[in-house]
Short mmCIF file of C-alpha atoms and ligand atoms in Angstrom, two decimals:
data_model
loop_
_atom_site.label_atom_id
_atom_site.label_comp_id
_atom_site.label_asym_id
_atom_site.label_seq_id
_atom_site.Cartn_x
_atom_site.Cartn_y
_atom_site.Cartn_z
CA MET A 22 0.00 0.00 0.00
CA VAL A 23 1.45 3.36 -1.03
CA THR A 24 0.19 6.79 0.01
CA VAL A 25 0.88 9.37 -2.67
CA HIS A 26 0.84 13.10 -1.94
CA LEU A 27 -0.12 14.79 -5.18
CA HIS A 28 1.85 17.62 -6.78
CA PRO A 29 -0.04 20.70 -7.91
CA GLY A 30 -1.77 19.82 -11.18
CA GLN A 31 -1.99 16.06 -10.49
CA THR A 32 -5.43 14.50 -9.99
CA PRO A 33 -6.60 11.14 -8.63
CA ALA A 34 -8.16 10.41 -12.04
CA GLN A 35 -4.69 9.94 -13.58
CA PHE A 36 -3.85 7.31 -10.97
CA ILE A 37 -7.24 5.61 -11.28
CA ALA A 38 -6.77 5.42 -15.05
CA ALA A 39 -3.40 3.70 -14.55
CA GLY A 40 -4.85 1.04 -12.18
CA ASP A 41 -5.38 -1.63 -14.84
CA ALA A 42 -1.94 -1.12 -16.37
CA LEU A 43 -0.32 -1.46 -12.93
CA THR A 44 -2.27 -4.67 -12.26
CA HIS A 45 -0.73 -6.20 -15.39
CA ALA A 46 2.73 -4.73 -14.87
CA TRP A 47 2.93 -5.99 -11.28
CA ARG A 48 1.21 -9.31 -12.17
CA CYS A 49 -1.05 -9.10 -9.15
CA HIS A 50 -4.77 -9.71 -8.63
CA GLN A 51 -5.77 -6.06 -8.54
CA VAL A 52 -4.48 -2.55 -8.02
CA LYS A 53 -6.98 -0.33 -6.28
CA VAL A 54 -6.71 3.43 -6.26
CA VAL A 55 -8.74 5.56 -3.88
CA SER A 56 -8.55 9.18 -2.83
CA PRO A 57 -9.48 9.40 0.86
CA ARG A 58 -9.02 13.17 0.94
CA ARG A 59 -7.97 16.05 -1.28
CA GLY A 60 -4.41 15.86 -2.57
CA VAL A 61 -3.89 12.27 -1.40
CA VAL A 62 -4.16 9.00 -3.31
CA VAL A 63 -3.76 5.54 -1.80
CA VAL A 64 -2.61 2.80 -4.18
CA THR A 65 -3.18 -0.75 -2.92
CA ALA A 66 -1.79 -3.79 -4.73
CA ILE A 67 -3.59 -7.04 -3.84
CA ALA A 68 -1.55 -10.16 -4.62
CA ARG A 69 -4.30 -12.79 -4.56
CA ASP A 70 -8.09 -12.60 -4.61
CA PRO A 71 -9.17 -12.74 -0.94
CA LEU A 72 -12.59 -13.84 -2.16
CA ALA A 73 -11.25 -16.98 -3.90
CA LYS A 74 -12.15 -18.92 -0.76
CA VAL A 75 -14.01 -17.52 2.20
CA GLY A 76 -13.28 -19.60 5.26
CA GLY A 77 -12.01 -19.23 8.82
CA TRP A 78 -14.84 -17.95 10.86
CA SER A 79 -13.61 -18.18 14.41
CA SER A 80 -12.49 -14.58 14.73
CA ALA A 81 -15.55 -12.86 13.27
CA PRO A 82 -16.27 -9.57 14.98
CA PRO A 83 -18.82 -9.76 17.80
CA ALA A 84 -22.33 -8.97 16.63
CA ARG A 85 -24.42 -6.17 18.02
CA LEU A 86 -28.19 -6.36 17.75
CA LEU A 87 -29.21 -6.43 14.06
CA ALA A 88 -25.60 -6.52 12.86
CA ALA A 89 -24.51 -9.56 10.86
CA THR A 90 -21.15 -10.69 9.55
CA LEU A 91 -22.05 -12.12 6.17
CA GLY A 92 -18.67 -12.90 4.63
CA LYS A 93 -15.47 -11.21 3.55
CA ALA A 94 -14.68 -8.13 1.51
CA ASP A 95 -11.96 -8.06 -1.13
CA ASP A 96 -9.55 -6.17 1.10
CA GLY A 97 -9.61 -9.21 3.40
CA SER A 98 -11.79 -7.55 6.05
CA TYR A 99 -15.07 -8.96 7.32
CA TRP A 100 -18.20 -7.97 5.50
CA THR A 101 -20.60 -6.80 8.17
CA VAL A 102 -24.03 -5.29 7.66
CA ASP A 103 -25.82 -3.38 10.40
CA LEU A 104 -29.54 -3.04 9.75
CA ARG A 105 -29.75 -0.15 12.18
CA LYS A 106 -27.48 1.82 9.85
CA SER A 107 -29.00 0.61 6.56
CA PRO A 108 -32.45 -0.75 7.31
CA HIS A 109 -33.54 -2.28 4.00
CA TRP A 110 -31.70 -4.35 1.36
CA LEU A 111 -32.08 -5.51 -2.23
CA ILE A 112 -30.16 -8.63 -3.32
CA THR A 113 -30.07 -9.55 -7.02
CA GLY A 114 -28.32 -12.19 -9.11
CA ALA A 115 -28.90 -14.75 -11.85
CA THR A 116 -29.88 -18.30 -10.97
CA GLN A 117 -27.14 -20.09 -8.97
CA SER A 118 -25.28 -16.86 -8.34
CA GLY A 119 -25.51 -17.05 -4.54
CA LYS A 120 -28.58 -15.12 -3.41
CA SER A 121 -30.09 -17.81 -1.21
CA THR A 122 -26.69 -18.61 0.25
CA LEU A 123 -26.34 -14.99 1.30
CA VAL A 124 -29.85 -15.04 2.76
CA ALA A 125 -28.92 -18.22 4.65
CA ALA A 126 -25.79 -16.57 6.08
CA TRP A 127 -27.86 -13.57 7.13
CA LEU A 128 -30.56 -15.73 8.74
CA THR A 129 -27.90 -17.70 10.57
CA GLU A 130 -26.34 -14.58 12.03
CA LEU A 131 -29.63 -12.97 13.05
CA GLY A 132 -31.01 -16.34 14.18
CA SER A 133 -29.11 -16.18 17.45
CA GLN A 134 -30.33 -12.66 18.23
CA PRO A 135 -33.65 -11.64 19.85
CA VAL A 136 -35.08 -10.61 16.50
CA VAL A 137 -38.39 -11.71 14.96
CA LEU A 138 -37.64 -13.40 11.64
CA VAL A 139 -40.32 -13.71 8.97
CA GLY A 140 -40.12 -15.26 5.51
CA ILE A 141 -41.94 -14.98 2.22
CA ASP A 142 -40.73 -17.66 -0.18
CA LEU A 143 -42.86 -17.86 -3.28
CA LYS A 144 -40.71 -20.61 -4.72
CA GLY A 145 -42.81 -23.03 -2.71
CA GLY A 146 -40.82 -22.56 0.47
CA MET A 147 -37.84 -24.50 -0.90
CA GLU A 148 -35.27 -21.98 0.22
CA LEU A 149 -36.59 -20.44 3.45
CA GLY A 150 -38.40 -23.65 4.46
CA LEU A 151 -35.06 -24.90 5.79
CA TYR A 152 -35.27 -22.27 8.44
CA GLU A 153 -38.89 -22.91 9.43
CA ARG A 154 -38.12 -23.62 13.08
CA ARG A 155 -36.70 -20.16 13.57
CA LEU A 156 -39.19 -18.20 11.46
CA SER A 157 -42.18 -16.74 13.29
CA ALA A 158 -44.16 -16.95 10.05
CA LEU A 159 -43.44 -18.28 6.58
CA ALA A 160 -45.64 -17.61 3.55
CA THR A 161 -45.29 -19.77 0.47
CA ASP A 162 -48.03 -18.22 -1.66
CA ARG A 163 -49.23 -14.71 -2.42
CA GLN A 164 -52.25 -14.89 -0.10
CA GLY A 165 -49.95 -15.85 2.75
CA ALA A 166 -47.61 -13.02 1.79
CA MET A 167 -50.51 -10.58 1.91
CA ARG A 168 -51.50 -11.79 5.37
CA ILE A 169 -47.95 -11.27 6.63
CA LEU A 170 -47.63 -7.82 5.05
CA THR A 171 -51.03 -6.74 6.39
CA ALA A 172 -50.04 -7.85 9.90
CA LEU A 173 -46.74 -5.98 9.61
CA VAL A 174 -48.45 -2.76 8.52
CA ALA A 175 -50.87 -3.06 11.48
CA GLU A 176 -47.93 -3.66 13.82
CA LEU A 177 -46.17 -0.59 12.40
CA MET A 178 -49.24 1.52 13.10
CA ALA A 179 -49.27 0.25 16.68
CA ARG A 180 -45.56 0.99 17.08
CA MET A 181 -46.06 4.44 15.63
CA SER A 182 -48.65 5.35 18.26
CA VAL A 183 -46.45 3.94 21.06
CA CYS A 184 -43.61 6.16 19.85
CA ARG A 185 -45.87 9.16 19.45
CA GLU A 186 -47.19 8.83 23.01
CA ALA A 187 -43.69 8.45 24.38
CA GLY A 188 -42.40 11.38 22.32
CA ALA A 189 -39.90 9.06 20.62
CA ARG A 190 -38.80 9.40 17.00
CA SER A 191 -37.90 5.75 16.65
CA ILE A 192 -38.20 2.56 18.70
CA TRP A 193 -34.55 3.02 19.69
CA ASP A 194 -35.53 6.14 21.66
CA LEU A 195 -37.96 4.08 23.76
CA PRO A 196 -36.83 2.70 27.13
CA GLU A 197 -35.47 -0.81 26.65
CA THR A 198 -38.28 -2.43 28.63
CA GLU A 199 -40.91 -0.93 26.34
CA ARG A 200 -39.07 -1.42 23.09
CA PRO A 201 -40.68 -3.96 20.73
CA ALA A 202 -38.43 -6.63 19.21
CA PRO A 203 -37.02 -5.78 15.77
CA VAL A 204 -38.53 -7.69 12.86
CA VAL A 205 -36.66 -8.77 9.72
CA LEU A 206 -38.69 -9.90 6.70
CA PHE A 207 -36.83 -11.97 4.09
CA VAL A 208 -38.40 -12.33 0.64
CA ASP A 209 -36.88 -14.90 -1.74
CA GLU A 210 -37.78 -14.15 -5.35
CA ILE A 211 -39.29 -10.73 -5.19
CA ALA A 212 -40.48 -10.86 -8.83
CA GLU A 213 -43.00 -13.57 -7.88
CA LEU A 214 -44.65 -11.03 -5.61
CA TYR A 215 -44.96 -8.44 -8.37
CA LEU A 216 -45.81 -10.52 -11.42
CA ALA A 217 -49.02 -12.45 -12.01
CA ALA A 218 -50.77 -13.99 -15.00
CA SER A 219 -54.43 -13.76 -13.98
CA LEU A 220 -56.50 -10.67 -13.29
CA THR A 221 -57.06 -11.50 -9.61
CA GLY A 222 -53.38 -12.33 -9.34
CA ARG A 223 -52.49 -8.94 -10.73
CA LYS A 224 -54.78 -7.22 -8.24
CA GLU A 225 -53.10 -9.11 -5.40
CA ALA A 226 -49.69 -8.24 -6.80
CA VAL A 227 -50.53 -4.53 -6.79
CA GLU A 228 -51.80 -4.85 -3.24
CA CYS A 229 -48.64 -6.69 -2.15
CA SER A 230 -46.43 -4.04 -3.68
CA THR A 231 -48.40 -1.26 -1.94
CA LEU A 232 -48.14 -3.04 1.41
CA LEU A 233 -44.43 -3.73 0.94
CA LEU A 234 -43.78 -0.09 0.14
CA ARG A 235 -45.66 0.94 3.27
CA VAL A 236 -43.57 -1.45 5.39
CA ALA A 237 -40.40 -0.02 3.85
CA GLN A 238 -41.42 3.60 4.42
CA LEU A 239 -42.45 3.15 8.05
CA GLY A 240 -40.21 0.26 9.03
CA ALA A 241 -36.82 1.98 9.15
CA ALA A 242 -37.60 3.97 12.30
CA LEU A 243 -39.91 1.39 13.81
CA GLY A 244 -37.63 -1.64 13.67
CA VAL A 245 -39.13 -3.56 10.76
CA HIS A 246 -36.53 -4.40 8.13
CA LEU A 247 -36.75 -5.78 4.60
CA ILE A 248 -34.29 -8.03 2.80
CA LEU A 249 -35.56 -8.70 -0.71
CA ALA A 250 -33.85 -11.15 -3.08
CA GLY A 251 -34.57 -11.75 -6.74
CA GLN A 252 -33.09 -12.91 -10.05
CA ARG A 253 -34.24 -9.90 -11.95
CA PHE A 254 -35.18 -6.45 -10.90
CA GLY A 255 -36.38 -4.23 -13.71
CA HIS A 256 -38.98 -1.77 -14.83
CA ASP A 257 -41.14 -4.66 -16.10
CA LEU A 258 -42.09 -5.34 -12.48
CA GLY A 259 -44.11 -2.13 -12.61
CA PRO A 260 -43.88 1.29 -10.98
CA GLY A 261 -44.01 -0.37 -7.53
CA ALA A 262 -40.53 -1.81 -8.13
CA THR A 263 -38.88 1.56 -8.76
CA ALA A 264 -40.68 3.02 -5.73
CA ILE A 265 -39.54 0.24 -3.42
CA ARG A 266 -35.97 0.46 -4.74
CA ALA A 267 -35.74 4.05 -3.52
CA GLN A 268 -36.40 2.73 0.00
CA LEU A 269 -33.78 -0.02 -0.19
CA GLY A 270 -30.58 1.81 0.68
CA GLY A 271 -28.46 -1.33 0.82
CA ARG A 272 -27.78 -3.30 -2.36
CA VAL A 273 -26.02 -6.53 -3.26
CA CYS A 274 -25.57 -7.51 -6.90
CA HIS A 275 -24.27 -11.02 -7.74
CA ARG A 276 -23.57 -12.22 -11.30
CA VAL A 277 -26.48 -11.11 -13.48
CA HIS A 278 -27.69 -12.06 -16.98
CA ASP A 279 -28.96 -8.67 -18.02
CA GLU A 280 -27.47 -5.24 -17.76
CA GLN A 281 -30.79 -3.78 -16.57
CA THR A 282 -30.70 -5.73 -13.31
CA ALA A 283 -27.15 -4.54 -12.55
CA VAL A 284 -28.14 -0.97 -13.39
CA MET A 285 -31.32 -1.17 -11.29
CA THR A 286 -29.40 -2.66 -8.37
CA LEU A 287 -26.33 -0.41 -8.36
CA GLY A 288 -26.70 2.33 -10.97
CA ASP A 289 -28.34 4.96 -8.80
CA LEU A 290 -25.97 4.48 -5.83
CA ALA A 291 -22.65 3.53 -7.40
CA PRO A 292 -22.57 3.87 -11.20
CA ASP A 293 -18.92 2.69 -11.47
CA ALA A 294 -19.86 -0.55 -9.75
CA VAL A 295 -22.22 -1.65 -12.55
CA VAL A 296 -19.41 -2.88 -14.83
CA VAL A 297 -17.66 -4.55 -11.90
CA ALA A 298 -20.82 -6.53 -11.13
CA GLN A 299 -21.15 -7.49 -14.78
CA SER A 300 -17.62 -8.89 -14.78
CA ILE A 301 -18.44 -11.51 -12.11
CA THR A 302 -18.09 -14.94 -13.75
CA GLU A 303 -20.14 -18.14 -13.39
CA HIS A 304 -17.33 -19.70 -11.38
CA GLU A 305 -17.50 -17.00 -8.73
CA GLN A 306 -20.69 -18.12 -7.01
CA GLY A 307 -21.35 -15.99 -3.96
CA VAL A 308 -19.16 -13.11 -5.19
CA ALA A 309 -21.09 -9.84 -5.37
CA VAL A 310 -20.76 -6.09 -5.42
CA THR A 311 -22.40 -4.34 -2.51
CA ALA A 312 -23.23 -0.65 -2.36
CA VAL A 313 -24.35 1.37 0.61
CA ASP A 314 -23.94 5.06 1.48
CA GLY A 315 -22.26 5.86 -1.83
CA GLN A 316 -19.49 3.31 -1.19
CA TRP A 317 -19.14 0.00 -2.99
CA LYS A 318 -16.96 -3.07 -2.59
CA ARG A 319 -16.58 -6.64 -3.83
CA VAL A 320 -17.65 -9.21 -1.27
CA ARG A 321 -18.36 -12.93 -0.91
CA SER A 322 -20.82 -14.47 1.49
CA ARG A 323 -19.81 -17.43 3.56
CA LEU A 324 -21.22 -20.78 2.58
CA VAL A 325 -23.69 -22.11 5.14
CA ALA A 326 -24.60 -25.78 4.71
CA PRO A 327 -28.35 -26.62 4.64
CA ASP A 328 -27.87 -29.19 7.42
CA PHE A 329 -26.53 -26.47 9.64
CA LEU A 330 -29.54 -24.31 8.86
CA ARG A 331 -32.01 -27.06 9.69
CA SER A 332 -30.51 -27.79 13.07
CA HIS A 333 -29.25 -24.31 13.83
CA GLY A 334 -30.43 -22.09 16.55
CA GLU A 335 -30.18 -21.73 20.25
CA LEU A 336 -33.35 -19.79 19.64
CA THR A 337 -36.59 -20.98 18.07
CA ALA A 338 -39.44 -18.82 16.84
CA ASP A 339 -41.37 -19.44 20.09
CA GLN A 340 -38.65 -17.79 22.12
CA VAL A 341 -39.01 -14.48 20.30
CA SER A 342 -42.34 -12.93 21.07
CA ALA A 343 -44.33 -11.84 18.03
CA PRO A 344 -48.01 -11.73 19.07
CA PHE A 345 -48.89 -9.57 16.06
CA LEU A 346 -48.15 -12.53 13.80
CA ARG A 347 -50.57 -14.87 15.59
CA PRO A 348 -53.50 -14.15 13.22
CA VAL A 349 -51.21 -14.86 10.28
CA VAL A 350 -50.08 -18.19 11.65
CA GLU A 351 -53.61 -19.18 12.65
CA GLY A 352 -54.87 -18.06 9.23
CA GLY A 353 -53.25 -21.17 7.75
CA GLY A 354 -50.83 -21.62 4.88
CA THR A 355 -47.93 -20.55 7.04
CA ASN A 356 -45.64 -22.00 9.61
CA ASP A 357 -47.31 -23.05 12.86
N1 LIG B 421 -20.54 -17.65 -0.97
C1 LIG B 421 -20.41 -18.81 -1.63
N2 LIG B 421 -19.25 -19.49 -1.55
C2 LIG B 421 -19.12 -20.65 -2.23
N3 LIG B 421 -20.10 -21.21 -2.99
C3 LIG B 421 -21.25 -20.59 -3.09
C4 LIG B 421 -21.47 -19.33 -2.41
N4 LIG B 421 -22.72 -18.92 -2.69
C5 LIG B 421 -23.26 -19.85 -3.48
N5 LIG B 421 -22.38 -20.85 -3.74
C6 LIG B 421 -22.63 -22.04 -4.55
O1 LIG B 421 -23.58 -21.73 -5.54
C7 LIG B 421 -24.73 -22.55 -5.43
C8 LIG B 421 -25.97 -21.76 -5.75
O2 LIG B 421 -26.16 -20.75 -4.80
P1 LIG B 421 -27.61 -20.23 -4.40
O3 LIG B 421 -28.55 -21.35 -4.23
O4 LIG B 421 -27.40 -19.33 -3.26
O5 LIG B 421 -28.00 -19.42 -5.71
P2 LIG B 421 -29.31 -18.55 -5.99
O6 LIG B 421 -28.80 -17.25 -6.50
O7 LIG B 421 -30.20 -18.53 -4.82
O8 LIG B 421 -29.98 -19.34 -7.17
P3 LIG B 421 -31.55 -19.44 -7.57
O9 LIG B 421 -31.91 -18.14 -8.20
O10 LIG B 421 -31.56 -20.55 -8.57
O11 LIG B 421 -32.32 -19.73 -6.34
C9 LIG B 421 -24.70 -23.07 -4.01
O12 LIG B 421 -25.32 -24.32 -3.91
C10 LIG B 421 -23.23 -23.15 -3.71
O13 LIG B 421 -22.69 -24.37 -4.18
MG1 LIG B 422 -32.17 -19.08 -4.51
#
């Protein structure tokens, strides 16, 4: 790593432009150039790809509530996401690119925390079904999804009036004894929620997208978080998709088939990251580009085995109180 103090007239752009040439000249994995402050450029040469294999988990940083260590970043550091800092996330990627594996890593990390976990898996529950024991509710069809979303909106209204009465601007301003448990809703294959063939299906889809948007808008301050995963994310999903994207400040883009999905996932937050995401190959399953707060980096989730998921958990759903989901569970079609 070299810190360069620029001469008058020099700009970081000249160094950034030389990055590729240096990578070849030095025969290393990558040369990264960043400018942390005016007049200074830091050039980092990385010998091998730290994401080639993501292992060694014993020294992961300790989690705080709603924080999860999901894998490694390409500078060798841990990749940690804190939902209190970035409340809602969009995860995209082609089939077999690593979306569900990332969701599994996330569920595993949050699974040991006093957090209500809820799933909508419209691929018949194949992916999130593994985690049924820990999920307070799991919907596998659109009607079930609507019941969950309706219950979440009602819970948000209740939380809003609790906060209003207490003069709090978010649940985190409430005294700990009165604070409701955070809720994280995972959706695997978001497009299934938005697209429908029949007329009634389309009506339901519109209703789902309205409810989801409401959850996103209110949830950030009230401790209800969204993690939405899908193969494609484009304008064809309707205006609801663009509206929800604006609420999802955290993004993860795995290998994608179409440019539009990469642009929709990263383009508005980190335009330079779009080409980087498109250069992820089929052999790099789990590798992704993540963008949050105007920063982006290459990351790889850790691989969690399904067996581990099935048996995992010092906590089960029953140990995390979620009375507002009772009507959903009793309504049928979901986990009970
Ligand atoms: N972080 C990772 N490290 C190593 N291998 C991985 C990683 N993520 C995924 N894989 C491999 O890729 C395979 C497919 O991953 P995954 O099921 O997560 O893809 P997906 O994006 O959910 O696909 P689909 O859209 O078909 O559901 C996994 O079974 C695993 O073998
Ligand atoms: Mg999947």
